[in-house]
Short mmCIF file of C-alpha atoms and ligand atoms in Angstrom, two decimals:
data_model
loop_
_atom_site.label_atom_id
_atom_site.label_comp_id
_atom_site.label_asym_id
_atom_site.label_seq_id
_atom_site.Cartn_x
_atom_site.Cartn_y
_atom_site.Cartn_z
CA MET H 473 1.93 9.72 -23.12
CA LYS H 474 4.27 12.43 -21.89
CA HIS H 475 7.38 11.43 -19.93
CA VAL H 476 8.52 14.18 -17.55
CA GLN H 477 11.34 14.29 -15.01
CA ILE H 478 11.26 17.94 -13.99
CA PRO H 479 8.54 19.15 -11.55
CA GLU H 480 8.14 22.50 -13.37
CA GLN H 481 7.17 20.70 -16.61
CA LEU H 482 4.77 18.53 -14.67
CA ARG H 483 3.14 21.51 -12.95
CA ALA H 484 2.78 23.39 -16.24
CA GLN H 485 1.01 20.43 -17.84
CA VAL H 486 -1.30 19.83 -14.84
CA ALA H 487 -2.11 23.58 -14.67
CA GLU H 488 -3.10 23.48 -18.34
CA TRP H 489 -5.46 20.54 -17.67
CA HIS H 490 -6.95 22.19 -14.60
CA LYS H 491 -7.52 25.39 -16.60
CA LYS H 492 -9.68 23.33 -18.96
CA ASN H 493 -11.53 21.91 -15.92
CA GLU H 494 -10.03 18.47 -16.51
CA ALA H 495 -9.65 16.55 -13.24
CA VAL H 496 -6.36 14.77 -12.58
CA ALA H 497 -6.03 11.36 -10.92
CA PHE H 498 -2.63 10.27 -9.65
CA VAL H 499 -1.16 6.81 -9.06
CA PRO H 500 2.17 6.94 -7.20
CA THR H 501 4.33 3.82 -7.68
CA MET H 502 7.85 2.54 -7.19
CA GLY H 503 7.76 0.94 -10.63
CA ASN H 504 8.11 -2.74 -11.55
CA LEU H 505 4.50 -2.49 -12.58
CA HIS H 506 2.17 -5.48 -12.42
CA ALA H 507 -1.57 -6.10 -12.79
CA GLY H 508 -2.15 -4.62 -9.32
CA HIS H 509 -0.77 -1.24 -10.46
CA LEU H 510 -2.71 -1.47 -13.72
CA SER H 511 -5.95 -1.96 -11.76
CA LEU H 512 -5.21 1.27 -9.84
CA ILE H 513 -4.63 3.05 -13.17
CA GLU H 514 -7.99 1.74 -14.36
CA ILE H 515 -9.68 3.27 -11.30
CA ALA H 516 -7.84 6.54 -12.01
CA ARG H 517 -9.04 6.52 -15.63
CA GLN H 518 -12.63 6.09 -14.50
CA LYS H 519 -12.33 8.91 -11.97
CA ALA H 520 -10.68 11.68 -13.97
CA ALA H 521 -10.08 13.01 -17.48
CA ARG H 522 -6.30 12.92 -16.96
CA VAL H 523 -4.08 10.32 -15.30
CA VAL H 524 -0.57 10.85 -13.96
CA VAL H 525 1.63 7.96 -12.73
CA SER H 526 4.90 8.47 -10.88
CA ILE H 527 7.76 6.00 -10.67
CA TYR H 528 10.22 6.67 -7.88
CA VAL H 529 11.96 4.22 -5.54
CA ASN H 530 11.96 6.30 -2.38
CA PRO H 531 15.11 5.76 -0.29
CA LEU H 532 13.53 7.36 2.80
CA GLN H 533 11.09 4.49 3.27
CA PHE H 534 13.80 1.80 3.32
CA SER H 535 15.86 1.12 6.44
CA PRO H 536 19.57 0.36 5.94
CA ASP H 537 18.98 -3.41 6.24
CA GLU H 538 16.19 -3.44 3.63
CA ASP H 539 16.21 -3.97 -0.14
CA PHE H 540 16.59 -0.42 -1.54
CA ALA H 541 19.63 -1.33 -3.68
CA SER H 542 18.12 -4.54 -5.03
CA TYR H 543 14.52 -3.28 -5.43
CA PRO H 544 13.52 -4.21 -9.02
CA ARG H 545 13.98 -1.25 -11.37
CA THR H 546 12.41 -2.00 -14.76
CA LEU H 547 11.80 1.45 -16.28
CA ASP H 548 11.77 0.42 -19.98
CA ASP H 549 9.19 -2.30 -19.37
CA ASP H 550 7.16 -0.01 -17.11
CA LEU H 551 7.04 2.72 -19.75
CA LYS H 552 5.74 0.22 -22.31
CA LYS H 553 3.00 -0.94 -19.92
CA LEU H 554 2.04 2.65 -19.12
CA GLU H 555 1.90 3.58 -22.80
CA MET H 556 -0.49 0.65 -23.37
CA SER H 557 -2.62 1.60 -20.37
CA GLY H 558 -3.48 4.95 -21.93
CA ILE H 559 -2.26 7.27 -19.13
CA ASP H 560 -1.46 10.89 -19.97
CA LEU H 561 1.80 11.50 -18.16
CA VAL H 562 4.51 9.55 -16.34
CA PHE H 563 6.69 11.40 -13.84
CA THR H 564 10.07 9.82 -13.04
CA PRO H 565 11.95 12.23 -10.78
CA ASP H 566 15.44 11.46 -9.47
CA THR H 567 16.60 11.73 -5.89
CA ALA H 568 18.29 15.11 -6.46
CA THR H 569 14.82 16.42 -7.37
CA ILE H 570 12.94 14.82 -4.50
CA TYR H 571 15.58 15.32 -1.78
CA PRO H 572 17.92 18.11 -2.97
CA GLU H 573 19.66 18.19 0.44
CA GLY H 574 19.71 14.39 0.82
CA GLU H 575 16.83 12.32 2.16
CA HIS H 576 17.94 12.56 5.78
CA GLN H 577 18.43 16.35 5.73
CA SER H 578 14.91 17.05 4.51
CA THR H 579 11.79 18.24 6.31
CA PHE H 580 9.64 15.18 6.92
CA VAL H 581 6.04 14.28 7.68
CA GLU H 582 5.22 12.16 10.71
CA VAL H 583 1.69 10.83 11.03
CA PRO H 584 1.40 10.05 14.74
CA GLY H 585 -0.17 6.92 16.21
CA LEU H 586 -0.95 4.96 13.07
CA SER H 587 2.68 5.10 11.90
CA GLN H 588 4.05 3.54 15.06
CA ILE H 589 1.85 0.45 15.34
CA ILE H 590 1.85 -2.95 13.56
CA GLU H 591 3.95 -2.49 10.37
CA GLY H 592 5.47 0.63 11.93
CA GLU H 593 6.78 -1.43 14.87
CA PHE H 594 8.65 -3.74 12.52
CA ARG H 595 9.72 -1.00 10.07
CA PRO H 596 10.47 2.12 12.14
CA GLY H 597 10.66 5.14 9.85
CA PHE H 598 8.81 3.41 7.01
CA PHE H 599 5.60 5.45 7.24
CA ARG H 600 7.56 8.65 7.79
CA GLY H 601 9.31 7.93 4.49
CA VAL H 602 6.04 7.12 2.72
CA ALA H 603 4.12 10.14 4.09
CA THR H 604 6.99 12.50 3.26
CA VAL H 605 7.41 11.37 -0.34
CA VAL H 606 3.65 11.21 -0.96
CA LEU H 607 3.18 14.76 0.31
CA LYS H 608 6.05 15.93 -1.91
CA LEU H 609 4.55 14.13 -4.90
CA PHE H 610 1.11 15.60 -4.14
CA ASN H 611 2.67 19.07 -4.07
CA MET H 612 4.34 18.44 -7.42
CA VAL H 613 1.41 16.74 -9.18
CA GLN H 614 -1.47 18.63 -7.48
CA PRO H 615 -3.95 15.84 -8.20
CA ASP H 616 -7.68 15.89 -7.52
CA TYR H 617 -7.65 12.15 -6.77
CA ALA H 618 -4.94 9.73 -5.71
CA ILE H 619 -5.25 5.96 -5.81
CA PHE H 620 -3.46 3.58 -3.42
CA GLY H 621 -3.63 -0.22 -3.27
CA GLU H 622 -5.39 -1.84 -0.33
CA LYS H 623 -2.68 -4.48 -0.06
CA ASP H 624 -0.77 -1.84 1.88
CA PHE H 625 -3.84 -1.20 4.00
CA GLN H 626 -2.04 0.56 6.85
CA GLN H 627 -0.24 2.79 4.34
CA LEU H 628 -3.63 3.76 2.86
CA LEU H 629 -4.90 4.76 6.32
CA VAL H 630 -1.70 6.71 7.07
CA ILE H 631 -2.13 8.67 3.81
CA ARG H 632 -5.81 9.32 4.52
CA LYS H 633 -4.93 10.67 7.97
CA MET H 634 -2.15 12.86 6.59
CA VAL H 635 -4.53 14.29 3.98
CA LYS H 636 -7.17 15.01 6.66
CA ASP H 637 -4.71 16.40 9.22
CA LEU H 638 -3.02 18.70 6.67
CA ASN H 639 -6.23 19.72 4.83
CA LEU H 640 -4.87 18.56 1.50
CA PRO H 641 -7.27 19.10 -1.40
CA VAL H 642 -7.04 15.56 -2.76
CA GLU H 643 -9.48 12.65 -2.51
CA ILE H 644 -7.84 9.35 -1.59
CA ILE H 645 -9.26 6.21 -3.18
CA GLY H 646 -8.36 2.62 -2.25
CA GLY H 647 -8.03 -0.07 -4.94
CA ALA H 648 -8.86 -3.70 -4.09
CA ILE H 649 -6.00 -6.20 -3.70
CA LYS H 650 -5.15 -8.04 -6.91
CA ARG H 651 -4.26 -11.67 -6.38
CA GLU H 652 -2.54 -14.36 -8.40
CA LYS H 653 -4.72 -17.39 -9.28
CA ASP H 654 -3.55 -19.23 -6.16
CA GLY H 655 -4.40 -16.29 -3.87
CA LEU H 656 -0.96 -14.67 -3.42
CA ALA H 657 -1.39 -10.88 -3.27
CA MET H 658 0.46 -9.26 -6.20
CA SER H 659 3.63 -7.41 -5.21
CA SER H 660 6.87 -6.43 -6.88
CA ARG H 661 8.68 -8.30 -4.09
CA ASN H 662 7.12 -11.60 -5.22
CA ASN H 663 9.87 -11.58 -7.88
CA TYR H 664 12.39 -12.38 -5.15
CA LEU H 665 10.76 -15.75 -4.38
CA SER H 666 12.42 -18.95 -5.61
CA THR H 667 10.14 -21.44 -7.41
CA GLN H 668 9.77 -23.48 -4.25
CA GLU H 669 9.11 -20.42 -2.07
CA ARG H 670 6.60 -19.09 -4.60
CA GLU H 671 4.66 -22.36 -4.39
CA LYS H 672 4.40 -22.10 -0.60
CA SER H 673 3.63 -18.37 -0.55
CA CYS H 674 -0.02 -18.83 -1.47
CA LEU H 675 -0.46 -20.41 1.97
CA LEU H 676 -0.28 -16.95 3.53
CA SER H 677 -3.63 -15.82 2.13
CA ALA H 678 -5.16 -19.30 2.56
CA THR H 679 -4.19 -19.34 6.25
CA LEU H 680 -5.57 -15.82 6.81
CA LEU H 681 -8.86 -16.85 5.17
CA SER H 682 -9.02 -19.82 7.51
CA LEU H 683 -8.41 -17.45 10.48
CA ARG H 684 -11.27 -15.29 9.25
CA ASP H 685 -13.53 -18.36 9.10
CA HIS H 686 -12.58 -19.39 12.64
CA ILE H 687 -13.41 -15.89 13.88
CA LEU H 688 -16.73 -15.94 12.06
CA GLN H 689 -17.49 -19.29 13.70
CA GLY H 690 -16.88 -17.73 17.12
CA THR H 691 -13.45 -19.18 18.03
CA ASP H 692 -11.69 -17.17 20.74
CA LEU H 693 -9.61 -14.49 18.99
CA HIS H 694 -6.37 -15.15 20.82
CA ARG H 695 -6.60 -18.88 20.25
CA ALA H 696 -7.56 -18.49 16.57
CA THR H 697 -4.65 -16.08 15.97
CA GLN H 698 -2.19 -18.39 17.72
CA ILE H 699 -3.33 -21.33 15.57
CA CYS H 700 -2.93 -19.18 12.44
CA MET H 701 0.61 -18.12 13.37
CA GLN H 702 1.57 -21.69 14.21
CA THR H 703 0.16 -22.92 10.88
CA LEU H 704 2.19 -20.30 9.00
CA GLN H 705 5.33 -21.31 10.88
CA ASN H 706 4.68 -24.97 10.08
CA HIS H 707 4.54 -24.01 6.39
CA GLY H 708 7.97 -22.37 6.66
CA PHE H 709 7.02 -18.70 7.20
CA VAL H 710 8.79 -16.55 9.78
CA VAL H 711 5.88 -14.49 11.10
CA ASP H 712 6.26 -10.82 12.06
CA TYR H 713 2.61 -10.38 12.99
CA VAL H 714 -0.92 -11.58 12.46
CA THR H 715 -3.41 -9.24 14.06
CA LEU H 716 -7.13 -8.50 13.97
CA ARG H 717 -8.08 -4.80 14.00
CA GLY H 718 -10.97 -2.45 13.32
CA VAL H 719 -10.73 -0.96 9.82
CA ALA H 720 -11.38 2.62 10.91
CA ALA H 721 -8.16 3.26 12.85
CA LEU H 722 -6.63 -0.21 13.21
CA GLU H 723 -7.84 -0.23 16.80
CA ASN H 724 -7.42 -3.44 18.83
CA VAL H 725 -10.38 -5.80 18.85
CA THR H 726 -11.34 -8.14 21.69
CA ASN H 727 -13.88 -10.97 21.85
CA ASP H 728 -16.31 -8.52 23.48
CA ASP H 729 -15.96 -6.05 20.60
CA ILE H 730 -17.23 -8.53 18.08
CA ILE H 731 -20.62 -7.03 17.48
CA ASN H 732 -23.04 -6.47 14.66
CA GLU H 733 -21.63 -5.03 11.45
CA LYS H 734 -18.21 -4.21 12.82
CA GLU H 735 -15.82 -4.06 9.92
CA LEU H 736 -12.56 -5.81 10.71
CA VAL H 737 -9.26 -6.47 9.03
CA ILE H 738 -6.72 -9.22 9.59
CA LEU H 739 -3.27 -7.82 8.87
CA ALA H 740 -0.23 -10.03 8.47
CA ALA H 741 3.44 -9.86 7.59
CA ALA H 742 5.66 -12.91 7.26
CA LYS H 743 8.91 -13.85 5.62
CA MET H 744 9.20 -16.70 3.15
CA GLY H 745 12.95 -17.21 2.83
CA LYS H 746 14.37 -13.70 2.49
CA THR H 747 11.17 -12.22 1.05
CA ARG H 748 8.86 -10.31 3.37
CA LEU H 749 5.22 -10.61 2.31
CA ILE H 750 2.28 -8.62 3.64
CA ASP H 751 -1.41 -9.31 3.17
CA ASN H 752 -4.76 -8.47 4.68
CA ILE H 753 -8.34 -9.73 4.66
CA ARG H 754 -11.29 -7.46 5.41
CA PHE H 755 -14.63 -8.75 6.60
CA VAL H 756 -17.73 -7.85 8.58
CA ILE H 757 -19.03 -9.69 11.60
CA ALA H 758 -22.79 -9.71 11.49
CA GLY H 759 -25.55 -11.13 13.62
CA GLN H 760 -23.72 -11.60 16.94
CA ASN H 761 -25.67 -8.90 18.73
CA ASP H 762 -28.90 -9.92 20.51
CA ASN H 763 -29.72 -6.34 21.27
CA LYS H 764 -33.18 -6.46 19.73
CA THR H 765 -36.08 -4.22 20.79
O1 LIG O 749 3.15 1.74 -2.19
C1 LIG O 749 4.15 2.19 -2.80
O2 LIG O 749 4.51 1.76 -3.88
C2 LIG O 749 4.97 3.29 -2.14
O3 LIG O 749 4.96 3.17 -0.75
C3 LIG O 749 4.53 4.70 -2.56
C4 LIG O 749 3.11 5.00 -2.13
C5 LIG O 749 4.65 4.85 -4.08
C6 LIG O 749 5.44 5.75 -1.91
O4 LIG O 749 6.77 5.57 -2.27
#
């Protein structure tokens, strides 16, 4: 495995692979790698002859009151895991490389609409930071494929839209959420949870699954969502949002929209203690439409 910090070295290596017609799959990360990241690397390995992983904690996607300074940085451990995973190259740029003029003096990418709703309402500037750094990384790596986890489902859709809007020659692939045995979606931020908080955190996914079941049984959406939020609060979560949307563009869904084969996603963000957790559950509503001929 090559370890590169300079974009020119990265480009030279990728150009060499492309010259030999070897496709390149890219997994961007902020490090502190866990089984969720490794599952994205596995998808990358199946997709392309060469796999590049980046590790960069991007200051532009953190607001001043968020955890940029304390975000877990575990480079030595990460490098060992990457070596074992069989990737070809790890790219670990520093901020002087990514934002030579400082992150707030740089040209940025704004994906309209999708970036302002749901997670974007609670974290203004977050998707601008993500889209900007991902475009920069795409320009440096020049991958044929890029793999993003579906835990950050809205982020995945923002990246897909950016790629479409800007005609970028990269195929975006989503990797399924990896969960702990008790259902908690894997995340580097789970490390912040105390033992007691960790025990209660699995109730986020359990409560969302129960919301899904209520919806499938035909409970009124507003009522079912209210019950879900109340349940989470009773378990000690401070809820930012629980919302049911269409998977295509995270469009709002009403009781009347619940028709045959509509693919839906429940998106949620809630704090357990100081740790903000996000999760989502995707499902299809079938058989509600009597529109038979
Ligand atoms: O999902 C992440 O880890 C980050 O948002 C990403 C895509 C690496 C951009 O910094």
